[in-house]
Short mmCIF file of N, CA and C in Angstrom, two decimals:
data_model
loop_
_atom_site.label_atom_id
_atom_site.label_comp_id
_atom_site.label_asym_id
_atom_site.label_seq_id
_atom_site.Cartn_x
_atom_site.Cartn_y
_atom_site.Cartn_z
N MET H 22 -24.82 -13.20 7.39
CA MET H 22 -23.71 -12.24 8.14
C MET H 22 -23.07 -11.31 7.32
N SER H 23 -22.73 -9.94 7.92
CA SER H 23 -22.34 -9.09 6.87
C SER H 23 -20.90 -8.98 7.65
N PRO H 24 -19.71 -9.03 6.31
CA PRO H 24 -18.37 -8.88 6.50
C PRO H 24 -18.22 -7.52 6.87
N ALA H 25 -16.96 -7.47 7.82
CA ALA H 25 -16.36 -6.50 8.34
C ALA H 25 -14.90 -6.48 7.94
N LEU H 26 -14.55 -5.14 7.23
CA LEU H 26 -13.05 -5.10 6.53
C LEU H 26 -12.29 -4.00 7.35
N ARG H 27 -11.41 -4.53 8.14
CA ARG H 27 -10.69 -3.75 8.99
C ARG H 27 -8.95 -3.23 8.34
N VAL H 28 -8.78 -2.01 8.01
CA VAL H 28 -7.56 -1.72 7.51
C VAL H 28 -6.88 -0.65 8.26
N ARG H 29 -5.36 -1.14 8.55
CA ARG H 29 -4.45 -0.53 9.62
C ARG H 29 -3.16 0.04 8.85
N ILE H 30 -2.77 1.25 8.85
CA ILE H 30 -1.63 1.71 8.19
C ILE H 30 -0.47 1.28 9.36
N VAL H 31 0.60 0.45 9.08
CA VAL H 31 1.57 0.03 10.00
C VAL H 31 2.71 0.58 9.77
N SER H 32 3.04 1.33 8.72
CA SER H 32 4.31 2.07 8.83
C SER H 32 4.12 3.01 7.50
N ARG H 33 5.01 4.30 7.66
CA ARG H 33 4.86 5.42 6.68
C ARG H 33 6.47 5.85 6.49
N LYS H 34 6.60 6.06 5.18
CA LYS H 34 7.97 6.61 4.79
C LYS H 34 7.65 7.91 4.19
N GLU H 35 8.55 8.88 4.75
CA GLU H 35 8.59 10.13 4.10
C GLU H 35 9.93 10.62 3.82
N ARG H 36 10.10 11.51 2.65
CA ARG H 36 11.18 12.13 2.17
C ARG H 36 10.80 13.58 1.98
N ALA H 37 11.64 14.40 2.36
CA ALA H 37 11.44 15.74 2.13
C ALA H 37 10.09 16.40 2.42
N GLY H 38 9.38 15.81 3.62
CA GLY H 38 8.00 16.37 4.03
C GLY H 38 7.09 15.62 3.39
N ARG H 39 7.34 14.78 2.34
CA ARG H 39 5.99 14.05 1.49
C ARG H 39 6.30 12.87 1.82
N VAL H 40 4.97 11.93 1.59
CA VAL H 40 4.76 10.92 1.52
C VAL H 40 5.17 9.68 0.33
N THR H 41 6.14 8.84 1.05
CA THR H 41 6.87 8.22 -0.35
C THR H 41 6.48 6.63 -0.18
N GLY H 42 5.82 6.35 0.84
CA GLY H 42 5.44 4.75 0.91
C GLY H 42 4.37 4.75 2.18
N LEU H 43 3.75 3.90 2.15
CA LEU H 43 2.78 3.28 3.20
C LEU H 43 2.75 1.74 3.17
N ALA H 44 2.50 1.26 4.37
CA ALA H 44 2.49 -0.25 4.44
C ALA H 44 1.03 -0.57 5.31
N TYR H 45 -0.01 -1.24 4.59
CA TYR H 45 -1.24 -1.48 5.27
C TYR H 45 -1.37 -2.88 5.38
N GLU H 46 -2.00 -3.40 6.40
CA GLU H 46 -2.50 -4.74 6.81
C GLU H 46 -4.03 -4.39 6.87
N MET H 47 -4.59 -5.64 6.39
CA MET H 47 -6.08 -5.78 6.41
C MET H 47 -6.55 -7.07 6.75
N ASP H 48 -7.79 -7.19 7.46
CA ASP H 48 -8.63 -8.37 7.60
C ASP H 48 -9.59 -8.26 7.28
N LEU H 49 -10.56 -9.31 6.92
CA LEU H 49 -11.86 -9.43 6.60
C LEU H 49 -12.48 -10.37 7.39
N SER H 50 -13.68 -10.15 8.24
CA SER H 50 -14.17 -10.69 9.38
C SER H 50 -15.73 -10.77 9.14
N THR H 51 -16.27 -11.77 9.69
CA THR H 51 -17.97 -11.93 9.70
C THR H 51 -18.24 -11.08 11.05
N VAL H 52 -19.23 -11.08 11.27
CA VAL H 52 -19.67 -10.28 12.46
C VAL H 52 -19.63 -10.97 14.01
N ASP H 53 -19.09 -12.25 13.87
CA ASP H 53 -18.95 -12.91 14.83
C ASP H 53 -17.38 -13.03 15.28
N GLY H 54 -16.62 -12.05 14.43
CA GLY H 54 -15.35 -12.03 14.60
C GLY H 54 -14.47 -12.88 13.80
N ARG H 55 -15.01 -13.65 13.27
CA ARG H 55 -13.66 -15.00 12.72
C ARG H 55 -13.48 -14.46 11.54
N VAL H 56 -11.87 -14.14 11.31
CA VAL H 56 -11.21 -13.79 10.49
C VAL H 56 -11.54 -14.79 9.42
N VAL H 57 -11.63 -14.18 7.93
CA VAL H 57 -12.04 -15.21 6.83
C VAL H 57 -11.02 -14.88 5.83
N GLY H 58 -10.08 -13.95 5.86
CA GLY H 58 -9.15 -13.60 4.86
C GLY H 58 -8.38 -12.35 5.56
N GLU H 59 -7.11 -11.82 4.99
CA GLU H 59 -6.00 -11.11 5.28
C GLU H 59 -5.08 -10.74 4.25
N ALA H 60 -4.70 -9.59 4.00
CA ALA H 60 -3.69 -9.14 3.05
C ALA H 60 -3.02 -8.09 3.64
N ALA H 61 -1.81 -7.92 3.19
CA ALA H 61 -0.55 -6.87 3.17
C ALA H 61 -0.11 -6.04 1.87
N ILE H 62 -0.44 -4.86 2.16
CA ILE H 62 -0.32 -4.07 0.87
C ILE H 62 0.98 -2.95 1.24
N ARG H 63 1.77 -2.79 0.08
CA ARG H 63 3.05 -2.07 0.50
C ARG H 63 3.49 -1.24 -0.75
N PRO H 64 2.51 -0.22 -0.98
CA PRO H 64 2.52 0.75 -1.93
C PRO H 64 3.71 1.80 -1.94
N ARG H 65 4.64 2.48 -2.79
CA ARG H 65 5.60 3.37 -3.01
C ARG H 65 4.95 4.27 -3.99
N PHE H 66 5.32 5.80 -3.50
CA PHE H 66 4.86 6.68 -4.32
C PHE H 66 6.05 7.57 -4.79
N LYS H 67 6.03 7.86 -6.34
CA LYS H 67 7.06 8.56 -6.89
C LYS H 67 6.25 9.97 -7.42
N THR H 68 7.39 10.80 -7.59
CA THR H 68 7.08 12.31 -8.38
C THR H 68 6.86 11.63 -9.74
N PRO H 69 6.17 12.72 -10.65
CA PRO H 69 5.60 12.18 -11.82
C PRO H 69 7.11 12.15 -12.81
N VAL H 70 7.96 12.90 -12.46
CA VAL H 70 9.40 12.82 -13.07
C VAL H 70 9.94 11.32 -12.60
N GLY H 71 10.21 11.20 -11.45
CA GLY H 71 10.47 9.88 -11.11
C GLY H 71 9.95 8.50 -11.53
N TYR H 72 8.61 8.81 -11.76
CA TYR H 72 7.75 7.72 -12.31
C TYR H 72 8.06 7.40 -13.86
N LEU H 73 8.41 8.75 -14.57
CA LEU H 73 8.45 8.52 -15.77
C LEU H 73 10.11 7.94 -16.30
N THR H 74 10.98 8.52 -15.35
CA THR H 74 12.37 7.90 -15.11
C THR H 74 12.22 6.30 -15.35
N LEU H 75 11.49 5.99 -14.24
CA LEU H 75 11.44 4.28 -13.56
C LEU H 75 10.77 3.79 -15.01
N ARG H 76 9.78 4.16 -15.27
CA ARG H 76 9.23 3.52 -16.86
C ARG H 76 10.04 3.40 -17.90
N LEU H 77 10.99 4.52 -18.22
CA LEU H 77 11.65 4.71 -19.28
C LEU H 77 12.93 3.92 -19.07
N ASN H 78 13.57 3.51 -17.91
CA ASN H 78 14.72 2.83 -17.64
C ASN H 78 14.84 1.55 -18.49
N ASP H 79 16.00 1.57 -18.98
CA ASP H 79 16.54 0.39 -19.92
C ASP H 79 15.51 0.06 -21.22
N ARG H 80 14.83 1.10 -21.69
CA ARG H 80 14.26 0.73 -22.77
C ARG H 80 15.05 1.32 -23.99
N ASP H 81 14.82 0.68 -25.08
CA ASP H 81 15.56 0.86 -26.42
C ASP H 81 14.97 2.04 -27.02
#
């Protein structure tokens, strides 16, 4: 049986007209519809300057 992956965006965050975060939910099922795996991912996005600031914060 071939697996099927379903991905849904369940929320979206924006600031000043740009996307700063998304929340995804995914499930993996077989052709007969039985779910065999699930996952949730909530990445956040930073500007290049914001990312550099985050990485360099609290470094000696």
